[in-house]
């Protein structure tokens, strides 16, 4: 009987432990926070350049979950950044140039508007102007991405709690002579136009914004340094300061511009900076254990390829030197190639497979319960 009692006790304990483990696993599989990192204009070859041109193992190598997205807009096989970001932000296909509106130019609810109703803090970061197509799609609704002064007004009235990027001219040097920096103050924002703060200086502030360039932020080649990584570090500290859940989008905007210019050094320097930013987000997620990190792009730009370098023989004939990479481009525009999606943290397994770009929106809401 004693043996039976011991066996029964062990079984009860095992069942209890199993239920406890299942409960823990259930909690761990639901992210509290989401960091969405978008490398504008980045396909697989751009990502591959980090493995050849970075002095250490790229942070891309830290992901185990990888998927692919299809990136067409509603009317074209090749998307632009506005339609691509609207797919992420609003979960709809729309026409190229649209910011947060559908094909009929009607407003589509975006992630910031939806999750803010659930008391989720939100943040936007970009190395372009903060009114540029990708960040704008997460808080604005305009028929054209070129309406950056109108987009600026949406940012003032949005539920965003933290932002950092360029674009100061769209707020204080406007055609209508309004100074929206004053409007920000009325909305409870503390705005800094000089430099990123340290967390201690802003932890008591209601909302914080950084407009650190008239237009876009400088290139990495022109001395931007580690703005993107620092902004992500500061943003995660600020948004989580009250133990609230948060959603943050950060964009490496200028990888796309290097592609448009067919400028490999420009592209690669921006891509390596973005990889460093990935590392900052992953370090936070690993430390906290409750944060889902998603890394993807809206489209590929430039038809970028890591080809063998072309060289000439003494007789003038050309050959491919397979011991050296010579980055090449096939277009000055966008391409329709499938785009990788990398995911880390609770709920990451939902992002493998092949799916439409709009599914990023759906999957974020699904895994978080927002």
Coordinates of C-alpha atoms in Angstrom, one line a residue:
X1 CA 0.0 0.0 0.0
X2 CA 2.9 2.3 0.9
X3 CA 4.3 1.8 -2.6
X4 CA 0.9 2.5 -4.2
X5 CA 0.6 5.7 -2.2
X6 CA 4.1 6.8 -3.3
X7 CA 3.2 6.0 -7.0
X8 CA -0.1 7.9 -6.7
X9 CA 1.6 10.8 -5.0
X10 CA 4.2 10.9 -7.8
X11 CA 1.5 10.8 -10.4
X12 CA -0.4 13.7 -8.8
X13 CA 2.8 15.7 -8.5
X14 CA 3.7 15.0 -12.2
X15 CA 0.2 16.0 -13.4
X16 CA 0.4 19.2 -11.3
X17 CA 3.8 20.0 -12.7
X18 CA 2.6 19.3 -16.2
X19 CA -0.3 21.7 -15.8
X20 CA 2.0 24.3 -14.2
X21 CA 4.4 23.9 -17.1
X22 CA 1.6 24.2 -19.6
X23 CA 0.4 27.3 -18.0
X24 CA 3.9 28.8 -18.0
X25 CA 4.3 27.9 -21.6
X26 CA 1.0 29.5 -22.4
X27 CA 2.1 32.7 -20.7
X28 CA 5.5 32.6 -22.4
X29 CA 3.9 32.2 -25.8
X30 CA 2.1 35.5 -25.6
X31 CA 4.3 38.5 -26.1
X32 CA 3.7 41.6 -24.0
X33 CA 5.6 43.9 -26.3
X34 CA 6.3 43.9 -30.1
X35 CA 9.2 45.6 -31.8
X36 CA 8.8 45.7 -35.6
X37 CA 12.0 46.5 -37.5
X38 CA 11.6 47.5 -41.1
X39 CA 14.7 47.7 -43.4
X40 CA 13.3 49.7 -46.3
X41 CA 14.3 48.3 -49.7
X42 CA 16.0 45.2 -48.3
X43 CA 15.9 41.8 -50.0
X44 CA 18.0 38.7 -49.4
X45 CA 21.1 40.0 -51.2
X46 CA 21.1 43.1 -49.0
X47 CA 20.9 41.0 -45.9
X48 CA 23.6 38.7 -47.3
X49 CA 25.9 41.6 -47.5
X50 CA 26.1 41.7 -43.7
X51 CA 27.6 38.2 -43.7
X52 CA 30.4 39.3 -46.1
X53 CA 31.1 42.9 -45.1
X54 CA 30.6 42.9 -41.3
X55 CA 33.6 42.2 -39.1
X56 CA 31.6 39.9 -36.8
X57 CA 28.7 37.5 -37.1
X58 CA 25.6 39.6 -38.1
X59 CA 22.6 39.8 -35.7
X60 CA 20.5 38.3 -38.5
X61 CA 22.1 35.0 -37.6
X62 CA 20.5 35.1 -34.1
X63 CA 17.0 34.2 -35.6
X64 CA 15.7 30.7 -35.8
X65 CA 12.3 31.5 -37.3
X66 CA 12.3 32.8 -40.9
X67 CA 9.4 33.3 -43.3
X68 CA 8.8 35.0 -46.6
X69 CA 6.2 37.7 -47.7
X70 CA 4.7 38.6 -51.0
X71 CA 4.8 42.3 -51.5
X72 CA 2.5 43.4 -54.4
X73 CA 0.3 46.4 -53.9
X74 CA -3.5 46.3 -54.7
X75 CA -3.0 47.5 -58.3
X76 CA 0.6 46.7 -59.2
X77 CA 2.9 43.7 -59.0
X78 CA 5.6 45.9 -57.6
X79 CA 4.8 47.9 -54.4
X80 CA 6.2 51.2 -53.2
X81 CA 7.0 52.0 -49.5
X82 CA 3.6 53.6 -48.8
X83 CA 1.5 50.7 -49.9
X84 CA 4.0 48.3 -48.4
X85 CA 3.9 50.0 -45.0
X86 CA 0.1 50.4 -45.1
X87 CA -0.1 46.6 -45.5
X88 CA 1.9 46.2 -42.3
X89 CA 0.2 49.0 -40.4
X90 CA -3.4 48.5 -41.5
X91 CA -3.6 44.9 -42.9
X92 CA -4.9 45.9 -46.3
X93 CA -3.6 46.0 -49.9
X94 CA -3.8 49.5 -51.3
X95 CA -2.5 51.5 -54.3
X96 CA 1.1 52.8 -54.5
X97 CA 1.5 56.1 -52.8
X98 CA -1.4 55.6 -50.3
X99 CA -0.8 56.3 -46.6
X100 CA -3.2 54.5 -44.3
X101 CA -6.1 54.5 -46.8
X102 CA -7.7 51.9 -49.0
X103 CA -8.3 51.9 -52.8
X104 CA -11.2 54.2 -52.3
X105 CA -9.1 56.6 -50.2
X106 CA -11.1 55.8 -47.1
X107 CA -9.2 55.7 -43.8
X108 CA -8.1 52.3 -42.6
X109 CA -7.5 51.7 -38.9
X110 CA -3.8 51.3 -38.2
X111 CA -2.0 49.4 -35.5
X112 CA -1.3 52.6 -33.4
X113 CA -5.0 53.5 -33.3
X114 CA -6.0 49.9 -32.5
X115 CA -3.5 49.1 -29.8
X116 CA -3.7 52.5 -28.1
X117 CA -7.3 51.6 -27.2
X118 CA -5.9 48.6 -25.3
X119 CA -3.5 50.9 -23.2
X120 CA -0.5 49.8 -25.3
X121 CA 2.2 52.4 -25.5
X122 CA 3.5 53.1 -29.1
X123 CA 6.7 54.4 -30.6
X124 CA 8.0 55.3 -34.1
X125 CA 11.7 55.7 -35.2
X126 CA 13.1 56.3 -38.6
X127 CA 16.4 57.4 -40.2
X128 CA 14.3 59.3 -42.8
X129 CA 11.9 62.1 -41.8
X130 CA 9.3 60.8 -39.3
X131 CA 6.7 61.9 -41.9
X132 CA 8.1 59.7 -44.6
X133 CA 6.0 56.9 -46.1
X134 CA 6.9 54.0 -43.8
X135 CA 6.5 55.6 -40.4
X136 CA 3.6 57.8 -41.7
X137 CA 1.5 54.7 -42.5
X138 CA 1.4 53.7 -38.9
X139 CA -0.4 56.9 -37.7
X140 CA -1.6 59.0 -40.7
X141 CA -4.3 58.8 -43.4
X142 CA -3.6 60.6 -46.7
X143 CA -4.2 59.9 -50.3
X144 CA -0.6 60.7 -51.2
X145 CA 2.7 60.1 -49.4
X146 CA 4.0 63.4 -50.7
X147 CA 1.6 65.3 -48.3
X148 CA 4.2 65.5 -45.6
X149 CA 2.8 68.7 -44.0
X150 CA -0.6 67.0 -43.6
X151 CA 1.1 63.9 -42.3
X152 CA 2.8 66.0 -39.7
X153 CA -0.6 67.2 -38.4
X154 CA -1.6 63.6 -38.0
X155 CA 1.5 62.9 -35.8
X156 CA 0.6 65.7 -33.5
X157 CA -2.9 64.4 -33.0
X158 CA -1.9 60.7 -32.8
X159 CA -1.7 58.4 -29.8
X160 CA 2.0 57.9 -30.3
X161 CA 4.0 58.2 -27.1
X162 CA 7.6 58.3 -28.4
X163 CA 9.1 59.1 -31.8
X164 CA 12.5 59.9 -33.2
X165 CA 13.7 60.9 -36.6
X166 CA 14.1 63.8 -39.0
X167 CA 11.5 66.1 -40.6
X168 CA 11.6 69.2 -38.5
X169 CA 10.8 71.4 -41.5
X170 CA 7.3 69.8 -41.8
X171 CA 6.5 71.1 -38.4
X172 CA 8.0 74.5 -38.1
X173 CA 8.7 75.7 -41.6
X174 CA 5.3 75.1 -43.1
X175 CA 3.5 76.7 -46.1
X176 CA 0.6 77.6 -43.8
X177 CA 3.0 79.2 -41.3
X178 CA 1.8 77.1 -38.4
X179 CA 4.4 76.0 -35.8
X180 CA 3.3 72.5 -34.8
X181 CA 6.0 72.4 -32.2
X182 CA 3.6 74.5 -30.1
X183 CA 0.8 72.1 -30.9
X184 CA 3.0 69.2 -29.6
X185 CA 3.4 70.9 -26.3
X186 CA -0.4 71.4 -26.0
X187 CA -0.7 67.6 -26.5
X188 CA 1.7 66.9 -23.7
X189 CA 4.8 66.2 -25.8
X190 CA 8.3 67.2 -24.8
X191 CA 10.1 67.9 -28.1
X192 CA 13.9 67.9 -28.5
X193 CA 15.4 69.2 -31.8
X194 CA 19.1 68.8 -30.8
X195 CA 20.0 65.3 -29.6
X196 CA 18.6 62.1 -28.1
X197 CA 18.4 62.3 -24.3
X198 CA 19.4 59.8 -21.7
X199 CA 16.5 58.0 -20.1
X200 CA 16.8 59.7 -16.7
X201 CA 16.0 63.0 -18.4
X202 CA 12.7 61.8 -19.9
X203 CA 11.4 59.1 -17.6
X204 CA 8.9 61.5 -16.0
X205 CA 7.7 63.0 -19.3
X206 CA 4.2 62.3 -20.6
X207 CA 5.2 62.0 -24.3
X208 CA 8.5 62.5 -26.0
X209 CA 9.6 63.3 -29.5
X210 CA 12.9 63.9 -31.3
X211 CA 13.1 65.9 -34.6
X212 CA 16.8 65.9 -35.2
X213 CA 17.2 67.0 -38.8
X214 CA 15.4 69.4 -41.2
X215 CA 14.7 66.6 -43.7
X216 CA 16.0 63.1 -43.4
X217 CA 18.7 62.1 -40.9
X218 CA 22.3 62.1 -42.3
X219 CA 23.7 59.1 -44.0
X220 CA 25.9 56.7 -42.0
X221 CA 28.7 57.8 -44.4
X222 CA 28.0 61.4 -43.3
X223 CA 28.2 60.8 -39.6
X224 CA 24.8 59.7 -38.3
X225 CA 26.7 57.3 -36.0
X226 CA 24.5 55.0 -33.9
X227 CA 21.3 57.0 -33.8
X228 CA 19.1 54.1 -34.8
X229 CA 20.5 51.8 -32.1
X230 CA 20.4 54.6 -29.5
X231 CA 16.8 55.5 -30.3
X232 CA 15.7 51.9 -30.0
X233 CA 17.4 51.6 -26.7
X234 CA 15.9 54.9 -25.4
X235 CA 12.5 54.0 -26.9
X236 CA 12.3 50.6 -25.2
X237 CA 13.3 52.1 -21.8
X238 CA 10.8 54.9 -22.1
X239 CA 7.8 52.9 -23.4
X240 CA 8.2 50.2 -20.8
X241 CA 8.9 52.6 -17.8
X242 CA 5.4 52.1 -16.4
X243 CA 5.4 48.3 -17.0
X244 CA 2.9 48.9 -19.8
X245 CA 2.9 46.8 -23.0
X246 CA 4.3 48.6 -26.0
X247 CA 4.5 48.4 -29.8
X248 CA 7.4 50.1 -31.5
X249 CA 8.3 50.4 -35.2
X250 CA 11.8 51.3 -36.2
X251 CA 12.9 51.8 -39.8
X252 CA 16.3 51.7 -41.4
X253 CA 15.0 54.0 -44.2
X254 CA 18.1 54.7 -46.2
X255 CA 19.0 51.2 -47.3
X256 CA 16.3 51.8 -49.9
X257 CA 18.0 55.1 -51.0
X258 CA 21.3 53.3 -51.5
X259 CA 19.5 50.9 -53.8
X260 CA 17.8 53.6 -55.8
X261 CA 21.1 55.3 -56.3
X262 CA 22.8 52.0 -57.2
X263 CA 25.4 53.0 -54.6
X264 CA 26.7 49.8 -52.9
X265 CA 28.8 51.5 -50.2
X266 CA 25.8 53.7 -49.2
X267 CA 23.5 50.6 -49.1
X268 CA 25.9 48.4 -47.2
X269 CA 26.8 51.0 -44.6
X270 CA 23.1 51.5 -43.9
X271 CA 22.4 47.8 -43.8
X272 CA 25.2 47.2 -41.3
X273 CA 23.8 50.0 -39.1
X274 CA 20.4 48.3 -39.3
X275 CA 21.9 45.0 -38.3
X276 CA 23.4 46.7 -35.2
X277 CA 19.9 48.0 -34.4
X278 CA 18.6 44.5 -34.7
X279 CA 21.1 43.5 -32.1
X280 CA 19.9 46.2 -29.7
X281 CA 16.3 45.0 -30.1
X282 CA 17.3 41.3 -29.6
X283 CA 19.3 42.1 -26.5
X284 CA 16.3 43.8 -25.0
X285 CA 14.0 40.8 -26.0
X286 CA 16.4 38.3 -24.5
X287 CA 16.7 40.2 -21.3
X288 CA 13.0 40.8 -20.8
X289 CA 11.7 37.4 -22.1
X290 CA 8.3 38.9 -23.1
X291 CA 9.0 40.8 -26.3
X292 CA 8.4 39.7 -29.9
X293 CA 10.9 41.1 -32.4
X294 CA 9.9 41.0 -36.1
X295 CA 12.4 42.1 -38.8
X296 CA 11.3 42.5 -42.4
X297 CA 11.1 44.9 -45.3
X298 CA 8.5 46.5 -47.5
X299 CA 10.2 45.5 -50.8
X300 CA 13.6 45.1 -52.4
X301 CA 15.2 48.0 -54.2
X302 CA 17.8 48.1 -56.9
X303 CA 17.8 44.4 -58.0
X304 CA 20.9 44.1 -55.8
X305 CA 23.2 41.1 -56.3
X306 CA 26.4 40.0 -54.6
X307 CA 28.1 38.9 -57.9
X308 CA 31.6 37.8 -58.5
X309 CA 33.7 40.9 -59.3
X310 CA 34.2 41.7 -62.9
X311 CA 37.9 42.3 -63.9
X312 CA 39.8 42.8 -67.2
X313 CA 42.6 40.8 -68.5
X314 CA 45.6 42.4 -70.2
X315 CA 44.0 41.9 -73.6
X316 CA 40.9 43.9 -72.5
X317 CA 38.6 40.9 -72.2
X318 CA 36.5 40.6 -69.1
X319 CA 36.2 37.8 -66.6
X320 CA 34.6 37.0 -63.2
X321 CA 36.9 36.8 -60.2
X322 CA 35.1 34.4 -57.9
X323 CA 37.4 35.3 -55.0
X324 CA 36.0 38.8 -54.7
X325 CA 32.5 40.2 -54.5
X326 CA 31.4 43.0 -56.8
X327 CA 28.0 44.3 -55.7
X328 CA 25.8 45.0 -58.8
X329 CA 22.3 46.4 -59.5
X330 CA 19.8 45.6 -62.2
X331 CA 17.4 48.5 -61.7
X332 CA 17.1 51.9 -60.1
X333 CA 13.6 51.1 -58.8
X334 CA 11.9 48.4 -56.8
X335 CA 11.6 44.7 -57.6
X336 CA 8.9 42.1 -56.8
X337 CA 11.1 39.5 -55.1
X338 CA 9.9 37.7 -52.0
X339 CA 11.1 39.4 -48.8
X340 CA 12.4 37.5 -45.7
X341 CA 10.7 37.9 -42.3
X342 CA 12.7 37.1 -39.2
X343 CA 11.0 36.6 -35.8
X344 CA 12.3 36.1 -32.2
X345 CA 10.5 35.7 -28.9
X346 CA 7.1 34.6 -27.8
X347 CA 4.9 34.0 -30.8
X348 CA 7.8 33.9 -33.3
X349 CA 6.6 30.5 -34.7
X350 CA 3.6 32.2 -36.2
X351 CA 5.8 34.1 -38.7
X352 CA 7.3 31.2 -40.6
X353 CA 5.9 30.1 -44.0
X354 CA 5.1 32.1 -47.1
X355 CA 2.2 34.7 -46.9
X356 CA 1.0 38.1 -48.0
X357 CA 2.6 41.2 -46.5
X358 CA -0.8 42.1 -44.9
X359 CA -0.5 39.0 -42.7
X360 CA 2.2 40.8 -40.6
X361 CA -0.6 43.0 -39.3
X362 CA -2.9 40.1 -38.7
X363 CA -0.3 38.0 -37.0
X364 CA 0.8 40.8 -34.6
X365 CA -2.8 41.2 -33.4
X366 CA -3.3 37.4 -33.2
X367 CA -0.2 36.6 -31.1
X368 CA -0.6 39.5 -28.7
X369 CA -4.4 39.4 -28.3
X370 CA -4.5 43.1 -29.0

